[in-house]
mmCIF file of C-alpha atoms in Angstrom:
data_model
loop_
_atom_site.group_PDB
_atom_site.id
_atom_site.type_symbol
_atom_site.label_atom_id
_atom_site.label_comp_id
_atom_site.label_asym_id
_atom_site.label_seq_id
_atom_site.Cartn_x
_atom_site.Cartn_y
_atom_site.Cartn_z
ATOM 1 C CA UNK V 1 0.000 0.000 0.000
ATOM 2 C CA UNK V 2 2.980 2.589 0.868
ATOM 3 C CA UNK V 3 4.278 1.883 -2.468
ATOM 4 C CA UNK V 4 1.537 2.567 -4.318
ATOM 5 C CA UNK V 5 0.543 5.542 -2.445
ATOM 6 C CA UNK V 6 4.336 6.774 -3.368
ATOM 7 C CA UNK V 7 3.279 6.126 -7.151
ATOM 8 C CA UNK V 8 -0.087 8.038 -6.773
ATOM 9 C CA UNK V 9 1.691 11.018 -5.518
ATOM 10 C CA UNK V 10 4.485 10.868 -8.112
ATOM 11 C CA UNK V 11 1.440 10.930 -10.929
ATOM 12 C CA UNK V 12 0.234 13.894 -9.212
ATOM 13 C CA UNK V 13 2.883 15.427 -9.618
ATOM 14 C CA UNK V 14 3.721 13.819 -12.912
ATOM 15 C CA UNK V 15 0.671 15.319 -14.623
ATOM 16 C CA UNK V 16 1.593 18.994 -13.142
ATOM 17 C CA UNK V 17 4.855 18.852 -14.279
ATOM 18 C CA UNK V 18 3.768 17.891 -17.514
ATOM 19 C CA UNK V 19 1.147 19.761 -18.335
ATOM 20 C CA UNK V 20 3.078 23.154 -16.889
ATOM 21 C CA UNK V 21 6.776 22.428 -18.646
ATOM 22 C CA UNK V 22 6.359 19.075 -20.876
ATOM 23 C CA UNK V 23 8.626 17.505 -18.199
ATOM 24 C CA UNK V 24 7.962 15.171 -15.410
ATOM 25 C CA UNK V 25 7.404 12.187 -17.074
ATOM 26 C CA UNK V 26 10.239 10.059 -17.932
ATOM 27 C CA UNK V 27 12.633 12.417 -16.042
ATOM 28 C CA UNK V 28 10.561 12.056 -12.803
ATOM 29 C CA UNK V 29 9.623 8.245 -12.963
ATOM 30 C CA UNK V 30 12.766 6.226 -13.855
ATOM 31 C CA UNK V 31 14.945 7.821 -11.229
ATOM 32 C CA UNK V 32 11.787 6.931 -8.773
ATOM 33 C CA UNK V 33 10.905 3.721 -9.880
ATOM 34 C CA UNK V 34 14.664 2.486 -9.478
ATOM 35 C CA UNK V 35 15.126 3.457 -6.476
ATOM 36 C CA UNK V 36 11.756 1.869 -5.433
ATOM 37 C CA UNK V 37 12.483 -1.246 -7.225
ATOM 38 C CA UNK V 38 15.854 -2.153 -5.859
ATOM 39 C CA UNK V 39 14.430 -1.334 -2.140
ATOM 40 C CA UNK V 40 12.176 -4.195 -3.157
ATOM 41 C CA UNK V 41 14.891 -6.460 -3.938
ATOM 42 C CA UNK V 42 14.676 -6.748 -7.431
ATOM 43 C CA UNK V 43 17.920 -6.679 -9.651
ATOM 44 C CA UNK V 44 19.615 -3.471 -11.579
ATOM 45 C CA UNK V 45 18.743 -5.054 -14.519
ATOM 46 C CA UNK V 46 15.575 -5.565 -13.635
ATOM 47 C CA UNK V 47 14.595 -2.347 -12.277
ATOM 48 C CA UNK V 48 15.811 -0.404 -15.081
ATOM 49 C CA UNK V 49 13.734 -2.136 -17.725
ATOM 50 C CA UNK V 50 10.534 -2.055 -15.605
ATOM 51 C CA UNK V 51 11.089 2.031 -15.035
ATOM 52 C CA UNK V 52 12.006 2.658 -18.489
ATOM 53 C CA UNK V 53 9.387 0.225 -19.861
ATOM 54 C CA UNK V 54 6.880 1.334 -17.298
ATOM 55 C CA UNK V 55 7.453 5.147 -18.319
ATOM 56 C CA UNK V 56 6.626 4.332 -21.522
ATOM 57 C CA UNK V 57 2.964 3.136 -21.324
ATOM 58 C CA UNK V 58 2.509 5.977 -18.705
ATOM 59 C CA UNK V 59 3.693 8.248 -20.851
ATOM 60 C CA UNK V 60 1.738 7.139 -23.427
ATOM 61 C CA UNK V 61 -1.693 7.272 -21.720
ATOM 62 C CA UNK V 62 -0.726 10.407 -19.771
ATOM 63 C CA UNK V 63 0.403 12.239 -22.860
ATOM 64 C CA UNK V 64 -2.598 11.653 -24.714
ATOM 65 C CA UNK V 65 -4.508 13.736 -22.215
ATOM 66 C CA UNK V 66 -1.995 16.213 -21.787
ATOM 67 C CA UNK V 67 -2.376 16.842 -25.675
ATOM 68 C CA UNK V 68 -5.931 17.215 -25.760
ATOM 69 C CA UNK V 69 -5.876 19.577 -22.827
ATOM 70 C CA UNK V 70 -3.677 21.615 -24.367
ATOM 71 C CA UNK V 71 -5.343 21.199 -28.060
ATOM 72 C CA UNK V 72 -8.770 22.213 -26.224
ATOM 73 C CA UNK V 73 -6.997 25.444 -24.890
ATOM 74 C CA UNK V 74 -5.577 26.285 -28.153
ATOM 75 C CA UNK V 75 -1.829 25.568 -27.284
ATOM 76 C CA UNK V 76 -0.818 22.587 -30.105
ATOM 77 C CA UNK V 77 1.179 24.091 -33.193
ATOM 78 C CA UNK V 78 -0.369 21.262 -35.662
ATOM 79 C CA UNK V 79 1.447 22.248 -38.599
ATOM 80 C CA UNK V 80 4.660 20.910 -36.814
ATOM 81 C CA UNK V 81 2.669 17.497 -35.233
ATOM 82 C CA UNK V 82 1.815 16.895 -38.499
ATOM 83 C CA UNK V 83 5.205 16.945 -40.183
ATOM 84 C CA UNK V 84 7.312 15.026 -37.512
ATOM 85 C CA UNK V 85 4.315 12.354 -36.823
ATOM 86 C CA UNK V 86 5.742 9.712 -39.342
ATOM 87 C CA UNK V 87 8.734 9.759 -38.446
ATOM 88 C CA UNK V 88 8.466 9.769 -34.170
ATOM 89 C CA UNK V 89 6.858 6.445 -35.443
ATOM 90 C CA UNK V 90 9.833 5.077 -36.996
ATOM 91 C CA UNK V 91 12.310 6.708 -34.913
ATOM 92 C CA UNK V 92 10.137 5.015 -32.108
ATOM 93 C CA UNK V 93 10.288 1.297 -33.858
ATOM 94 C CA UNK V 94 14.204 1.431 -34.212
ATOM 95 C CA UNK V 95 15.070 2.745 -30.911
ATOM 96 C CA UNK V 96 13.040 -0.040 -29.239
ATOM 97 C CA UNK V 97 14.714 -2.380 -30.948
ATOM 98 C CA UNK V 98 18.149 -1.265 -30.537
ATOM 99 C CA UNK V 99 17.086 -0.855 -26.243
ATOM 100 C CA UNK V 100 16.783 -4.466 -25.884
ATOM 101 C CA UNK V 101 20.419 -4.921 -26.638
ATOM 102 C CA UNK V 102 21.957 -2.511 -24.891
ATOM 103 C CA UNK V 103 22.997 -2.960 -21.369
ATOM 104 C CA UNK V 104 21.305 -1.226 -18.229
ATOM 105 C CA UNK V 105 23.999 0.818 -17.651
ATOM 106 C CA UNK V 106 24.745 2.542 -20.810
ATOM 107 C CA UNK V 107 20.910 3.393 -20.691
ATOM 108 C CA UNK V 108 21.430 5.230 -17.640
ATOM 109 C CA UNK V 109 24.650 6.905 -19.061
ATOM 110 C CA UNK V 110 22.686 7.925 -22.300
ATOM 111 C CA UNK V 111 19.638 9.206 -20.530
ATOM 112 C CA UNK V 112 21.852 11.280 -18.338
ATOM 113 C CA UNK V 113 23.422 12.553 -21.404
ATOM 114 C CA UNK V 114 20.383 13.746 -23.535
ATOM 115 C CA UNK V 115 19.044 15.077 -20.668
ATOM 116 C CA UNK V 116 22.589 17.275 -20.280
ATOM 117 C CA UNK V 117 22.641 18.195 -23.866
ATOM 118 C CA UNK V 118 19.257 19.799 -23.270
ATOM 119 C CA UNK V 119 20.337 21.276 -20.273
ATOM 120 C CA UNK V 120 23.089 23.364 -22.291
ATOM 121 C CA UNK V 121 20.908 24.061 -24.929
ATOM 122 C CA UNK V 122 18.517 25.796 -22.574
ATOM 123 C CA UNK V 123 20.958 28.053 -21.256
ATOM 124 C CA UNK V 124 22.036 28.863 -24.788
ATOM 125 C CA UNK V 125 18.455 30.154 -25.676
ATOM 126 C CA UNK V 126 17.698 33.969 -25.871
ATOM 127 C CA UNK V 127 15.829 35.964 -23.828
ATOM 128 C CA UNK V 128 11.918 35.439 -24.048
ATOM 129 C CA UNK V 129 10.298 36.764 -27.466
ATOM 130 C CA UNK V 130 7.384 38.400 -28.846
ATOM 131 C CA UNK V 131 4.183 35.835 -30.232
ATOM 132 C CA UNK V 132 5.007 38.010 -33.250
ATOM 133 C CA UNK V 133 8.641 36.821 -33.463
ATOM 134 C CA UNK V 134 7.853 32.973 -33.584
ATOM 135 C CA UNK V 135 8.758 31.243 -36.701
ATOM 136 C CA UNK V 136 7.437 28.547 -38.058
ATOM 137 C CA UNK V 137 10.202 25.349 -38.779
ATOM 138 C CA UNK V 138 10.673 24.306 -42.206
ATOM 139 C CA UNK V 139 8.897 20.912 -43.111
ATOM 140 C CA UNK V 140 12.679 19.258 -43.145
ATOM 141 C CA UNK V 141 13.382 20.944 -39.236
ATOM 142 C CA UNK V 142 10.375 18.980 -38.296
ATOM 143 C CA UNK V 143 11.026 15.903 -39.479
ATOM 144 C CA UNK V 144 14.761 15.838 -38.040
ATOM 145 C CA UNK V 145 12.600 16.481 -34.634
ATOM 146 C CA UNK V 146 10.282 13.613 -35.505
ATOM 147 C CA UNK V 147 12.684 10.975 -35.895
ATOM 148 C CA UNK V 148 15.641 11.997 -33.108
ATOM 149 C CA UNK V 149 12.149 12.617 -30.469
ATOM 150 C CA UNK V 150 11.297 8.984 -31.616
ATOM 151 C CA UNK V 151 14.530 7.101 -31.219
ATOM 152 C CA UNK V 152 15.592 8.433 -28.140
ATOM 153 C CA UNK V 153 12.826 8.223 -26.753
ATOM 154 C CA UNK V 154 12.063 4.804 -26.871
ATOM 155 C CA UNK V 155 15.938 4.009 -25.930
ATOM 156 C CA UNK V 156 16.176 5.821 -22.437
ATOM 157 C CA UNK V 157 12.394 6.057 -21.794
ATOM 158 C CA UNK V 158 11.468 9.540 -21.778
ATOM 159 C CA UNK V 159 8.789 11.570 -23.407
ATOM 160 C CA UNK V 160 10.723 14.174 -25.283
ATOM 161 C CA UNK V 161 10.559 16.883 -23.701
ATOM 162 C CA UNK V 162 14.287 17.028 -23.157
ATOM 163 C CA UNK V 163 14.293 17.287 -27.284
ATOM 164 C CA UNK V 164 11.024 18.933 -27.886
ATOM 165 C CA UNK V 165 11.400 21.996 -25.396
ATOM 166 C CA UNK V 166 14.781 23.421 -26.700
ATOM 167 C CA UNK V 167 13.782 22.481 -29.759
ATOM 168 C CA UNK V 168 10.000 24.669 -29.792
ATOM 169 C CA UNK V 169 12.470 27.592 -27.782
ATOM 170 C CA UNK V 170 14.760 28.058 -30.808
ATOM 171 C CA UNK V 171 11.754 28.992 -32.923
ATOM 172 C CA UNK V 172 10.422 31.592 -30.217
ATOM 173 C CA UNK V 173 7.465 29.134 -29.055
ATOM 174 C CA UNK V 174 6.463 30.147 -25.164
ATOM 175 C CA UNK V 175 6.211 27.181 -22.606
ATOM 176 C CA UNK V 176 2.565 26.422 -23.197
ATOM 177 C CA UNK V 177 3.672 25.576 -27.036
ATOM 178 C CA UNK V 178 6.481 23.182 -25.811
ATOM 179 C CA UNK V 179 4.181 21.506 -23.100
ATOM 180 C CA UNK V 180 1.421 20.653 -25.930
ATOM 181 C CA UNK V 181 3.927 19.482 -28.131
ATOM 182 C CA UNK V 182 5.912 17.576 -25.946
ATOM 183 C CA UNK V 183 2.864 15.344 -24.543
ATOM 184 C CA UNK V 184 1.888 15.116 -28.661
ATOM 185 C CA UNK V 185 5.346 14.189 -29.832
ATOM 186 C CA UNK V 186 5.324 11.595 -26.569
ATOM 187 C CA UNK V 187 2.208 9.740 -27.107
ATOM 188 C CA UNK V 188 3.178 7.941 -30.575
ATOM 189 C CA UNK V 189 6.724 6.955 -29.239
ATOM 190 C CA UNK V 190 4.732 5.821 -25.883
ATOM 191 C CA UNK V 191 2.830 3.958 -27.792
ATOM 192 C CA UNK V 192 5.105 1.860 -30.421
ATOM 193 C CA UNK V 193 7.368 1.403 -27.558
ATOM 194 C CA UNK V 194 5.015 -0.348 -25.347
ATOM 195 C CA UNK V 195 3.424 -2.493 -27.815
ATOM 196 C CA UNK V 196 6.793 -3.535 -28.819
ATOM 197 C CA UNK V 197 7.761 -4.341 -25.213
ATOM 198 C CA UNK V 198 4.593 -5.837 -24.347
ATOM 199 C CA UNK V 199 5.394 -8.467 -27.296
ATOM 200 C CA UNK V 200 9.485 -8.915 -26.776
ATOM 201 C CA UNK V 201 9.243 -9.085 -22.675
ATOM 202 C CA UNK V 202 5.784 -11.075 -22.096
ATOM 203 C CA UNK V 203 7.948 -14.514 -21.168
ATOM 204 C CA UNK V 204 10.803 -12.198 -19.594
ATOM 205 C CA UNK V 205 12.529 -14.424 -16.487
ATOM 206 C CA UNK V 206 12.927 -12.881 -13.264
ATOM 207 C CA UNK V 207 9.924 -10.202 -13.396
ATOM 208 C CA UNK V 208 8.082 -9.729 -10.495
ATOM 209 C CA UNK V 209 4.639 -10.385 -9.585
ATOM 210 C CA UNK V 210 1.679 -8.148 -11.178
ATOM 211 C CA UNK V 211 3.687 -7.679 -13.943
ATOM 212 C CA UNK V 212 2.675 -7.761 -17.802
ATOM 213 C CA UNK V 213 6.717 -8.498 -19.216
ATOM 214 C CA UNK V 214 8.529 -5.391 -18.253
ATOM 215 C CA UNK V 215 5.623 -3.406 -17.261
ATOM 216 C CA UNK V 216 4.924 -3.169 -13.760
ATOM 217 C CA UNK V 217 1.169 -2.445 -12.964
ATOM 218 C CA UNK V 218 1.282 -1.234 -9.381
ATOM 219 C CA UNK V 219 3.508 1.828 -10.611
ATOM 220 C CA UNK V 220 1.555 2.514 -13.677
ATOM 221 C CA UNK V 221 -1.804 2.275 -12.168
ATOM 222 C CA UNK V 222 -0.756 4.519 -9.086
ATOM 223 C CA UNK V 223 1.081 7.076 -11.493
ATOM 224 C CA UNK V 224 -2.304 6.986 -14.193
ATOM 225 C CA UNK V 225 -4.625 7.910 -11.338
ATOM 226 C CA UNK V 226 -2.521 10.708 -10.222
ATOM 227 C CA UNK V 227 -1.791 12.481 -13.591
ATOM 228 C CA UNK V 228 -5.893 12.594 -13.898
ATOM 229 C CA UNK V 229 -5.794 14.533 -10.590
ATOM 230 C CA UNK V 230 -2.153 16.956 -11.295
ATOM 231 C CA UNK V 231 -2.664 17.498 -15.658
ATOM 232 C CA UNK V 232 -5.888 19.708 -14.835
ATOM 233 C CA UNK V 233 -3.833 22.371 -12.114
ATOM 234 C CA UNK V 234 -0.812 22.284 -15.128
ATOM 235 C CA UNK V 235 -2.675 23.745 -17.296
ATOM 236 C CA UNK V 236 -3.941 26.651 -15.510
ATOM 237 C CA UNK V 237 -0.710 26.967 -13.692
ATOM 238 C CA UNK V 238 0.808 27.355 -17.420
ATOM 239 C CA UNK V 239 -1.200 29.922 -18.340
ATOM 240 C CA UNK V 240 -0.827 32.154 -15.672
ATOM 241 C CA UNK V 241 3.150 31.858 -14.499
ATOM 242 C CA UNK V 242 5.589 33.961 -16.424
ATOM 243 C CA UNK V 243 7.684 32.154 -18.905
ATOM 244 C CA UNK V 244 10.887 32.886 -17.352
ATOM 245 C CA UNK V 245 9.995 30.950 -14.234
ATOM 246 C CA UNK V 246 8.680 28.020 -16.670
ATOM 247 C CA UNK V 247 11.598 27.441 -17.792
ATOM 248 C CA UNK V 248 14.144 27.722 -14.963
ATOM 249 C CA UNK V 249 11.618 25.113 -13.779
ATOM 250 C CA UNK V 250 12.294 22.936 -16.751
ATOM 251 C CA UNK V 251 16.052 23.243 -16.478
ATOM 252 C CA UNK V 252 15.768 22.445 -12.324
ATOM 253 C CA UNK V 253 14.295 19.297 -13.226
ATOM 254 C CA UNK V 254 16.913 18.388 -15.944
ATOM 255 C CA UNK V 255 19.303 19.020 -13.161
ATOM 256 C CA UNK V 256 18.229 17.475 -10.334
ATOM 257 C CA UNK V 257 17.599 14.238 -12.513
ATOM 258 C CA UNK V 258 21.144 14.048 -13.932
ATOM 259 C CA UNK V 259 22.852 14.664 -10.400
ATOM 260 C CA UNK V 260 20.810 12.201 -9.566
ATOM 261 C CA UNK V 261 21.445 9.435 -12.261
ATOM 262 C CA UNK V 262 24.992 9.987 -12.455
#
């Protein structure tokens, strides 16, 4: 009961998080979950592809919601969804593929690093623009977004916010842009990804109890409950705070998360 109740806060403030900077979801549950599952007893190996694998279906389910939040409120740049789309998919197919050969530990190390990359990037950004100063990507832009969101994604388990958020910033988009397309980018990849692991890991030795292959169902029913309760105060917490605290928010979270995988 204590762990689930840890899981139902963490989707509380999961959905927040996401809804207010895009982040929250992969960032927030893999460190969690491991620590969680190796107090349990189970194995590094183990625990990491339950939290990455676990991520992934939340993600998937919570970003759906996020993204019609934010489409209801006006916030999702479609033109750019609809050029990177195809290609999150395959970026999504190959980088769950290529994650079932590559040991735990070099998914932690890569993680760390695409979450440091967007760190810097963040800091490299310029100060807050006009709405008349956003540009719109070129079709090719978006699908370079589409396919790098996609792959590694699905490799370290993480929605894309990391990607998406610097990524929306360079072409002047405020944070309530970068939310709604981070939850849209992160549904698709969500989506191949668990599919694809509910297939490869169904027979998977050593998995715990209440488990469907690498995904763990106490954690992703306690997180899924939550983010109904925390996506709703997001997004009226997104349109109200100013944009610089947004995103020294955002770049907080990158940083406690890599101190804390590394």
């Amino acid at each position: 009961m204590i762990v689930l109740m840890i899981y139902l806060v963490a989707g509380i403030v999961t959905g927040i998080l996401s809804a207010w900077v895009g982040a929250g979801g992969g960032a927030i549950i893999i460190p969690l979950m491991l620590v969680v599952c190796k107090y349990q007893g189970m194995s590094n190996v183990i625990a990491i592809h339950l939290a990455v694998s676990t991520s992934l279906a939340f993600i998937m389910i919570n970003a759906f919601y996020n993204a019609y939040k934010h489409y209801r409120h006006g916030h999702l740049v479609l033109t750019i969804l609809k050029n990177a789309l195809p290609m999150i998919f395959v970026g999504a197919i190959l980088g769950t593929i290529i994650s079932e050969f590559m040991p735990a530990r070099a998914i932690e190390i890569l993680f760390a690093v695409v979450l440091l990359v967007s760190l810097i990037k963040t800091f490299r950004l310029k100060k807050t623009h006009a709405s008349e100063d956003i540009v719109m990507p070129s079709k090719g832009s978006c699908i370079f977004l589409g396919s790098t969101t996609g792959l590694l994604s699905s490799i370290v388990g993480i929605g894309g916010s990391s990607i998406v958020n610097p990524y929306m910033k360079h072409y002047h988009y405020p944070m309530k842009n970068c939310a709604a397309m981070a939850a849209a980018t992160a549904f698709p990849t969500g989506l191949v990804a668990t599919i694809t692991m509910l297939v490869s890991s169904y027979h998977a030795a050593g998995i715990p109890a209440y488990s469907l292959g690498y995904l763990y169902l106490p954690a992703f029913c306690g997180l899924l409950v939550g983010s109904v309760i925390g996506t709703p105060i997001g997004i009226r917490i997104v349109k109200k705070c100013p944009e610089v605290v947004s995103l020294w928010l955002f770049r907080l979270i990158l940083i406690y998360v890599i101190i804390d995988m590394l």
